[in-house]
Each structure stands twice: as structure tokens, then as C-alpha cells.
Amino acid sequence: MSSATHNPILVAIDTTDAEAARATIGRVAPHVGGVKLGLEFFNCHGIEGVARAAGTLPLFLDLKLHDIPNTVAGGVRAVAALKPALLTIHAGGGLAMMKAAVEAARETSPLTKILAVTILTSLDDGDLEALGYRDPVEAQVRRLAALAQQAGVDGCVCSPKEVAALRRQCGVDFLLVVPGIRPAGVALGDQKRVMSPRNAVEAGASYLVIGRPITEASDPAAAAADILASLA
Ligand code: C5P
């Protein structure tokens, strides 16, 4: 994934249907930089199923680990055989938990980049208040991104709304992985705050997590190729 050949598109496969997943991944593989498989697929098919589905594509394993440091470190070691390019944890687990995850990855799968999820985009200021947080979402996202960086985490998952500010705050080497991407003319689905692929990259996204605009297109390969072309 050098910058000259960097394809930032990570196709999100949100299904438990292994056959459908493998078929879609096979079709889009030449046009994407990697595949995102998360809790839905992993909980159903486990390590072997994920390995079979991802094939040779770089894997973004979106498990959002959140537990005591020792358990999260064990969770990271337990998926090291998959050698995921990217693996998620929750920043809310705290500094020691994030450090433990990074250390476990460095020891068992050195090429794996650990990403922290800051505040889930399903939460708003009212939810944070109910949870007892002092700050609104934006300030809390920035605080947790700083803590993640302090822990040695390689990057964050963030919404299109946050990417420019986090790029400024965290510097050029911090990975920013951005869902909520919609090419012009594509249905929003349940996404409320969206950005086009090109605008997200220009705002500082390192990777774009794109699901339905590719997987539900009549021709997923062509949809992925068109998105890639829009970035050139
Ligand atoms: O289909 P769509 O492009 O909306 O899929 C986006 C992917 O990114 C899904 O896998 C979704 O779970 C994930 N995601 C998201 N918003 C977040 C975090 C993850 O849409 N804040």
C-alpha cells in the first residue's frame, strides 16, 4: 500500500452469508484496496471463515474490542493469525487498554495497524450527557483521538464531519478511516452525514469504508471502479 499505488477503498461486507460475501469480494477485488469484515461476519464464521472470504485482499477486521487491557491484548493475539491490515478497538477502553492492544499487535502481527473508535456516530450530545460525559461529541472525539495517539495507536475511525479537524490535530501520519461515504447520486440509506469519496480524501481520509454503494449496485465491480476513477 505505497502512496503511488494506494487504493483507499475498503469495501464493507455486512452480511452473514459467506457465499454472497465471497462472490462480492471476488468481483470487486481488482478495484478496492481491502475488505472490511466486522462483528456480523466474524461472529458467524470465525477466523477461518474470515480468512476464506478475504482471500488475498488486505483485511480491515472491525471488531471494536473493548474490555480490560489483559483481555483486549488476548483478543488481539487471538486474531493475529489473520494478519489484519487494520484492527479496531474502542478508545473508551482507556490509555492502558489501548497500549495493551498496540503491544499485543506489535508482538504477534507487526504489520497490523490498530485503529481506535472514538465516539460512535450513533451517539449525539444528548447521549453523551446521559452517559455522564462533560463534553459534547466533537470535543470528546478530539480528546479520545489525542489519547489514542498517546497510546501509540496508528489511527482512528471517524465520521466525514470529523476528518478535517482530526487531520489537523493528529498530523499526516495518523490513519483516518472514514465511513459514511456516498458518491453523488447514490442512495443515502441510513447514513445522515455523508461525503463524496473525493471530498473525504481531500479532507484528509486515509481510507474510505464503503458498503452499499458498491455491494448493492447492479454491477459492484463497475461501482468500485467508478469510485476509484473519481479519486484520480
Ligand atoms: O453501506 P455503508 O457504506 O453505509 O457502510 C458503511 C460501513 O461502515 C458499515 O460497515 C458500517 O457499519 C460502518 N460504519 C459506519 N459508521 C460508523 C462506523 C462504521 O457506517 N460510524
CSV table of C-alpha atoms and ligand atoms in Angstrom, one decimal:
chain,number,residue,atom,x,y,z
A,1,MET,CA,0.0,0.0,0.0
A,2,SER,CA,2.6,2.6,-1.0
A,3,SER,CA,1.3,6.0,-1.8
A,4,ALA,CA,1.9,5.6,-5.6
A,5,THR,CA,-0.4,2.6,-5.7
A,6,HIS,CA,-2.6,3.4,-2.7
A,7,ASN,CA,-6.2,2.4,-3.3
A,8,PRO,CA,-8.1,3.8,-0.2
A,9,ILE,CA,-11.4,1.9,-0.8
A,10,LEU,CA,-12.2,-0.6,1.8
A,11,VAL,CA,-15.4,-2.5,0.8
A,12,ALA,CA,-17.6,-3.2,3.8
A,13,ILE,CA,-19.3,-6.6,3.6
A,14,ASP,CA,-22.1,-6.5,6.1
A,15,THR,CA,-23.7,-10.0,5.9
A,16,THR,CA,-23.6,-13.4,7.5
A,17,ASP,CA,-23.9,-15.0,4.1
A,18,ALA,CA,-20.4,-16.4,3.4
A,19,GLU,CA,-21.2,-17.3,-0.3
A,20,ALA,CA,-22.6,-13.9,-1.1
A,21,ALA,CA,-19.6,-12.3,0.7
A,22,ARG,CA,-17.1,-14.3,-1.3
A,23,ALA,CA,-18.9,-13.6,-4.6
A,24,THR,CA,-19.0,-9.9,-4.0
A,25,ILE,CA,-15.4,-9.8,-2.8
A,26,GLY,CA,-14.3,-11.7,-5.9
A,27,ARG,CA,-16.0,-9.3,-8.2
A,28,VAL,CA,-14.7,-6.1,-6.6
A,29,ALA,CA,-11.2,-7.3,-5.6
A,30,PRO,CA,-9.4,-5.7,-8.6
A,31,HIS,CA,-10.8,-2.3,-7.8
A,32,VAL,CA,-10.5,-2.0,-4.0
A,33,GLY,CA,-7.7,-1.7,-1.5
A,34,GLY,CA,-9.1,-4.0,1.0
A,35,VAL,CA,-12.2,-5.6,2.6
A,36,LYS,CA,-13.9,-4.7,5.9
A,37,LEU,CA,-15.4,-7.6,7.8
A,38,GLY,CA,-16.9,-6.9,11.2
A,39,LEU,CA,-18.8,-8.4,14.1
A,40,GLU,CA,-21.6,-9.8,12.0
A,41,PHE,CA,-19.4,-11.9,9.7
A,42,PHE,CA,-16.7,-12.7,12.3
A,43,ASN,CA,-19.2,-13.8,15.0
A,44,CYS,CA,-20.9,-16.1,12.5
A,45,HIS,CA,-17.8,-17.6,10.6
A,46,GLY,CA,-14.8,-17.0,12.9
A,47,ILE,CA,-11.2,-16.8,11.9
A,48,GLU,CA,-11.3,-19.4,9.2
A,49,GLY,CA,-14.4,-18.0,7.6
A,50,VAL,CA,-12.9,-14.5,7.5
A,51,ALA,CA,-9.7,-15.8,6.1
A,52,ARG,CA,-11.5,-17.6,3.3
A,53,ALA,CA,-13.7,-14.6,2.5
A,54,ALA,CA,-10.9,-12.0,2.4
A,55,GLY,CA,-8.6,-14.2,0.4
A,56,THR,CA,-5.5,-12.2,-0.6
A,57,LEU,CA,-7.1,-8.8,-0.1
A,58,PRO,CA,-5.9,-6.7,2.8
A,59,LEU,CA,-8.3,-7.2,5.7
A,60,PHE,CA,-9.9,-4.5,7.9
A,61,LEU,CA,-11.1,-6.5,10.8
A,62,ASP,CA,-13.7,-4.3,12.6
A,63,LEU,CA,-14.1,-6.0,15.9
A,64,LYS,CA,-14.2,-2.8,18.1
A,65,LEU,CA,-12.6,-4.5,21.0
A,66,HIS,CA,-13.4,-3.0,24.5
A,67,ASP,CA,-12.5,-4.8,27.7
A,68,ILE,CA,-9.8,-4.8,30.4
A,69,PRO,CA,-6.3,-4.4,29.0
A,70,ASN,CA,-5.4,-8.1,29.5
A,71,THR,CA,-8.5,-9.4,27.8
A,72,VAL,CA,-8.2,-7.0,24.8
A,73,ALA,CA,-4.5,-7.9,24.4
A,74,GLY,CA,-5.6,-11.6,24.4
A,75,GLY,CA,-8.3,-10.7,21.8
A,76,VAL,CA,-5.7,-9.1,19.6
A,77,ARG,CA,-3.4,-12.1,19.9
A,78,ALA,CA,-6.3,-14.4,19.1
A,79,VAL,CA,-6.8,-12.9,15.7
A,80,ALA,CA,-3.1,-12.4,14.8
A,81,ALA,CA,-3.2,-15.4,12.6
A,82,LEU,CA,-5.4,-13.4,10.2
A,83,LYS,CA,-2.7,-10.7,10.0
A,84,PRO,CA,-5.3,-8.0,9.5
A,85,ALA,CA,-4.0,-4.8,7.9
A,86,LEU,CA,-6.3,-2.8,10.2
A,87,LEU,CA,-8.0,-3.9,13.5
A,88,THR,CA,-10.3,-1.7,15.6
A,89,ILE,CA,-10.6,-1.2,19.4
A,90,HIS,CA,-12.6,1.3,21.4
A,91,ALA,CA,-10.7,4.4,22.6
A,92,GLY,CA,-13.2,4.4,25.5
A,93,GLY,CA,-11.4,1.4,27.0
A,94,GLY,CA,-8.7,3.9,28.1
A,95,LEU,CA,-5.0,4.5,27.8
A,96,ALA,CA,-3.8,1.2,29.3
A,97,MET,CA,-6.2,-0.8,27.2
A,98,MET,CA,-5.1,0.9,24.0
A,99,LYS,CA,-1.4,0.4,24.9
A,100,ALA,CA,-2.0,-3.3,25.6
A,101,ALA,CA,-3.7,-3.7,22.2
A,102,VAL,CA,-0.9,-2.0,20.4
A,103,GLU,CA,1.8,-4.0,22.2
A,104,ALA,CA,0.0,-7.3,21.5
A,105,ALA,CA,-0.3,-6.4,17.8
A,106,ARG,CA,3.4,-5.4,17.6
A,107,GLU,CA,4.4,-8.8,19.2
A,108,THR,CA,2.1,-11.1,17.2
A,109,SER,CA,1.3,-9.4,13.9
A,110,PRO,CA,3.7,-6.5,13.4
A,111,LEU,CA,2.1,-5.2,10.2
A,112,THR,CA,-1.3,-4.8,11.8
A,113,LYS,CA,-2.3,-1.2,12.4
A,114,ILE,CA,-4.6,-0.6,15.4
A,115,LEU,CA,-7.4,1.9,14.9
A,116,ALA,CA,-9.4,3.4,17.8
A,117,VAL,CA,-13.1,4.1,17.5
A,118,THR,CA,-13.7,7.4,19.4
A,119,ILE,CA,-17.4,8.2,19.8
A,120,LEU,CA,-19.9,6.0,17.8
A,121,THR,CA,-21.6,8.2,15.2
A,122,SER,CA,-24.9,6.8,16.5
A,123,LEU,CA,-24.4,8.8,19.7
A,124,ASP,CA,-25.2,12.6,19.9
A,125,ASP,CA,-24.6,15.3,22.5
A,126,GLY,CA,-27.7,14.2,24.5
A,127,ASP,CA,-26.5,10.6,24.7
A,128,LEU,CA,-23.1,11.7,26.0
A,129,GLU,CA,-24.7,13.9,28.6
A,130,ALA,CA,-26.8,10.9,29.7
A,131,LEU,CA,-23.6,8.8,29.9
A,132,GLY,CA,-22.1,11.5,32.2
A,133,TYR,CA,-19.6,12.9,29.7
A,134,ARG,CA,-18.7,16.5,30.3
A,135,ASP,CA,-18.0,17.5,26.7
A,136,PRO,CA,-20.1,17.5,23.5
A,137,VAL,CA,-19.3,14.9,20.8
A,138,GLU,CA,-16.8,16.9,18.9
A,139,ALA,CA,-14.7,17.8,21.9
A,140,GLN,CA,-14.9,14.2,23.1
A,141,VAL,CA,-13.8,12.8,19.8
A,142,ARG,CA,-10.8,15.1,19.8
A,143,ARG,CA,-9.9,14.2,23.4
A,144,LEU,CA,-10.1,10.4,22.6
A,145,ALA,CA,-8.1,10.8,19.4
A,146,ALA,CA,-5.3,12.5,21.4
A,147,LEU,CA,-5.4,9.8,24.0
A,148,ALA,CA,-5.2,7.1,21.2
A,149,GLN,CA,-2.2,8.8,19.8
A,150,GLN,CA,-0.6,8.9,23.2
A,151,ALA,CA,-1.2,5.2,23.5
A,152,GLY,CA,0.7,4.6,20.2
A,153,VAL,CA,-2.5,3.7,18.3
A,154,ASP,CA,-2.0,4.0,14.5
A,155,GLY,CA,-5.2,5.9,13.7
A,156,CYS,CA,-8.9,6.4,14.3
A,157,VAL,CA,-12.2,5.6,12.6
A,158,CYS,CA,-14.1,8.9,12.2
A,159,SER,CA,-17.1,10.4,10.5
A,160,PRO,CA,-16.8,12.6,7.4
A,161,LYS,CA,-17.7,15.5,9.7
A,162,GLU,CA,-14.6,15.0,11.9
A,163,VAL,CA,-11.9,14.1,9.3
A,164,ALA,CA,-10.5,17.6,8.6
A,165,ALA,CA,-10.2,18.6,12.2
A,166,LEU,CA,-8.6,15.3,13.2
A,167,ARG,CA,-6.2,15.5,10.3
A,168,ARG,CA,-5.1,18.9,11.6
A,169,GLN,CA,-4.9,17.7,15.2
A,170,CYS,CA,-3.2,14.4,14.6
A,171,GLY,CA,-0.7,15.1,11.8
A,172,VAL,CA,-0.1,13.5,8.5
A,173,ASP,CA,1.0,10.0,9.6
A,174,PHE,CA,-2.1,9.2,11.7
A,175,LEU,CA,-4.6,7.0,9.8
A,176,LEU,CA,-8.1,8.3,9.4
A,177,VAL,CA,-10.6,5.7,8.2
A,178,VAL,CA,-13.9,7.2,7.2
A,179,PRO,CA,-17.3,5.5,6.7
A,180,GLY,CA,-20.4,7.5,5.6
A,181,ILE,CA,-19.2,7.8,2.0
A,182,ARG,CA,-21.6,8.3,-0.8
A,183,PRO,CA,-20.8,9.1,-4.4
A,184,ALA,CA,-23.1,11.7,-6.0
A,185,GLY,CA,-26.5,10.2,-6.9
A,186,VAL,CA,-26.3,7.2,-4.7
A,187,ALA,CA,-28.9,6.5,-2.0
A,188,LEU,CA,-28.0,7.6,1.5
A,189,GLY,CA,-29.6,4.6,3.2
A,190,ASP,CA,-29.4,5.2,6.9
A,191,GLN,CA,-26.3,7.5,6.7
A,192,LYS,CA,-27.1,11.0,7.7
A,193,ARG,CA,-23.9,12.9,7.4
A,194,VAL,CA,-22.2,11.8,4.2
A,195,MET,CA,-19.3,13.0,2.0
A,196,SER,CA,-18.2,12.1,-1.5
A,197,PRO,CA,-15.2,9.9,-1.9
A,198,ARG,CA,-13.1,12.6,-3.4
A,199,ASN,CA,-14.1,15.2,-0.8
A,200,ALA,CA,-13.3,12.8,2.0
A,201,VAL,CA,-9.8,12.1,0.6
A,202,GLU,CA,-9.2,15.8,0.1
A,203,ALA,CA,-10.3,16.4,3.7
A,204,GLY,CA,-7.6,14.0,4.9
A,205,ALA,CA,-9.1,10.5,4.9
A,206,SER,CA,-6.5,7.7,4.6
A,207,TYR,CA,-9.1,5.0,3.8
A,208,LEU,CA,-12.8,5.1,2.8
A,209,VAL,CA,-15.1,2.4,4.2
A,210,ILE,CA,-17.8,1.9,1.5
A,211,GLY,CA,-20.5,-0.7,1.7
A,212,ARG,CA,-23.9,-0.4,0.0
A,213,PRO,CA,-22.9,2.0,-2.8
A,214,ILE,CA,-20.7,-0.9,-4.0
A,215,THR,CA,-22.3,-4.1,-2.7
A,216,GLU,CA,-25.9,-3.1,-3.6
A,217,ALA,CA,-25.0,-1.7,-7.0
A,218,SER,CA,-26.3,-3.7,-10.1
A,219,ASP,CA,-22.6,-4.1,-11.1
A,220,PRO,CA,-20.4,-3.9,-7.9
A,221,ALA,CA,-17.2,-4.1,-9.8
A,222,ALA,CA,-18.1,-1.2,-12.0
A,223,ALA,CA,-19.3,0.8,-9.0
A,224,ALA,CA,-16.0,0.3,-7.2
A,225,ALA,CA,-14.0,1.1,-10.4
A,226,ASP,CA,-16.1,4.3,-10.9
A,227,ILE,CA,-15.4,5.4,-7.3
A,228,LEU,CA,-11.6,4.7,-7.8
A,229,ALA,CA,-11.7,6.7,-11.0
A,230,SER,CA,-13.3,9.6,-9.2
A,231,LEU,CA,-10.3,9.8,-6.9
A,232,ALA,CA,-7.7,10.1,-9.7
B,1,C5P,O1,-23.2,0.7,3.4
B,1,C5P,P1,-22.4,1.8,4.0
B,1,C5P,O2,-21.5,2.4,3.0
B,1,C5P,O3,-23.2,2.8,4.8
B,1,C5P,O4,-21.5,1.0,5.1
B,1,C5P,C1,-20.6,1.7,5.9
B,1,C5P,C2,-19.9,0.8,6.8
B,1,C5P,O5,-19.1,1.5,7.7
B,1,C5P,C3,-20.7,-0.2,7.5
B,1,C5P,O6,-19.9,-1.4,7.7
B,1,C5P,C4,-20.9,0.4,8.8
B,1,C5P,O7,-21.1,-0.5,9.9
B,1,C5P,C5,-19.6,1.1,9.0
B,1,C5P,N1,-19.7,2.3,9.9
B,1,C5P,C6,-20.5,3.4,9.7
B,1,C5P,N2,-20.5,4.4,10.5
B,1,C5P,C7,-19.7,4.4,11.6
B,1,C5P,C8,-18.8,3.4,11.8
B,1,C5P,C9,-18.8,2.3,10.9
B,1,C5P,O8,-21.2,3.4,8.7
B,1,C5P,N3,-19.6,5.5,12.3
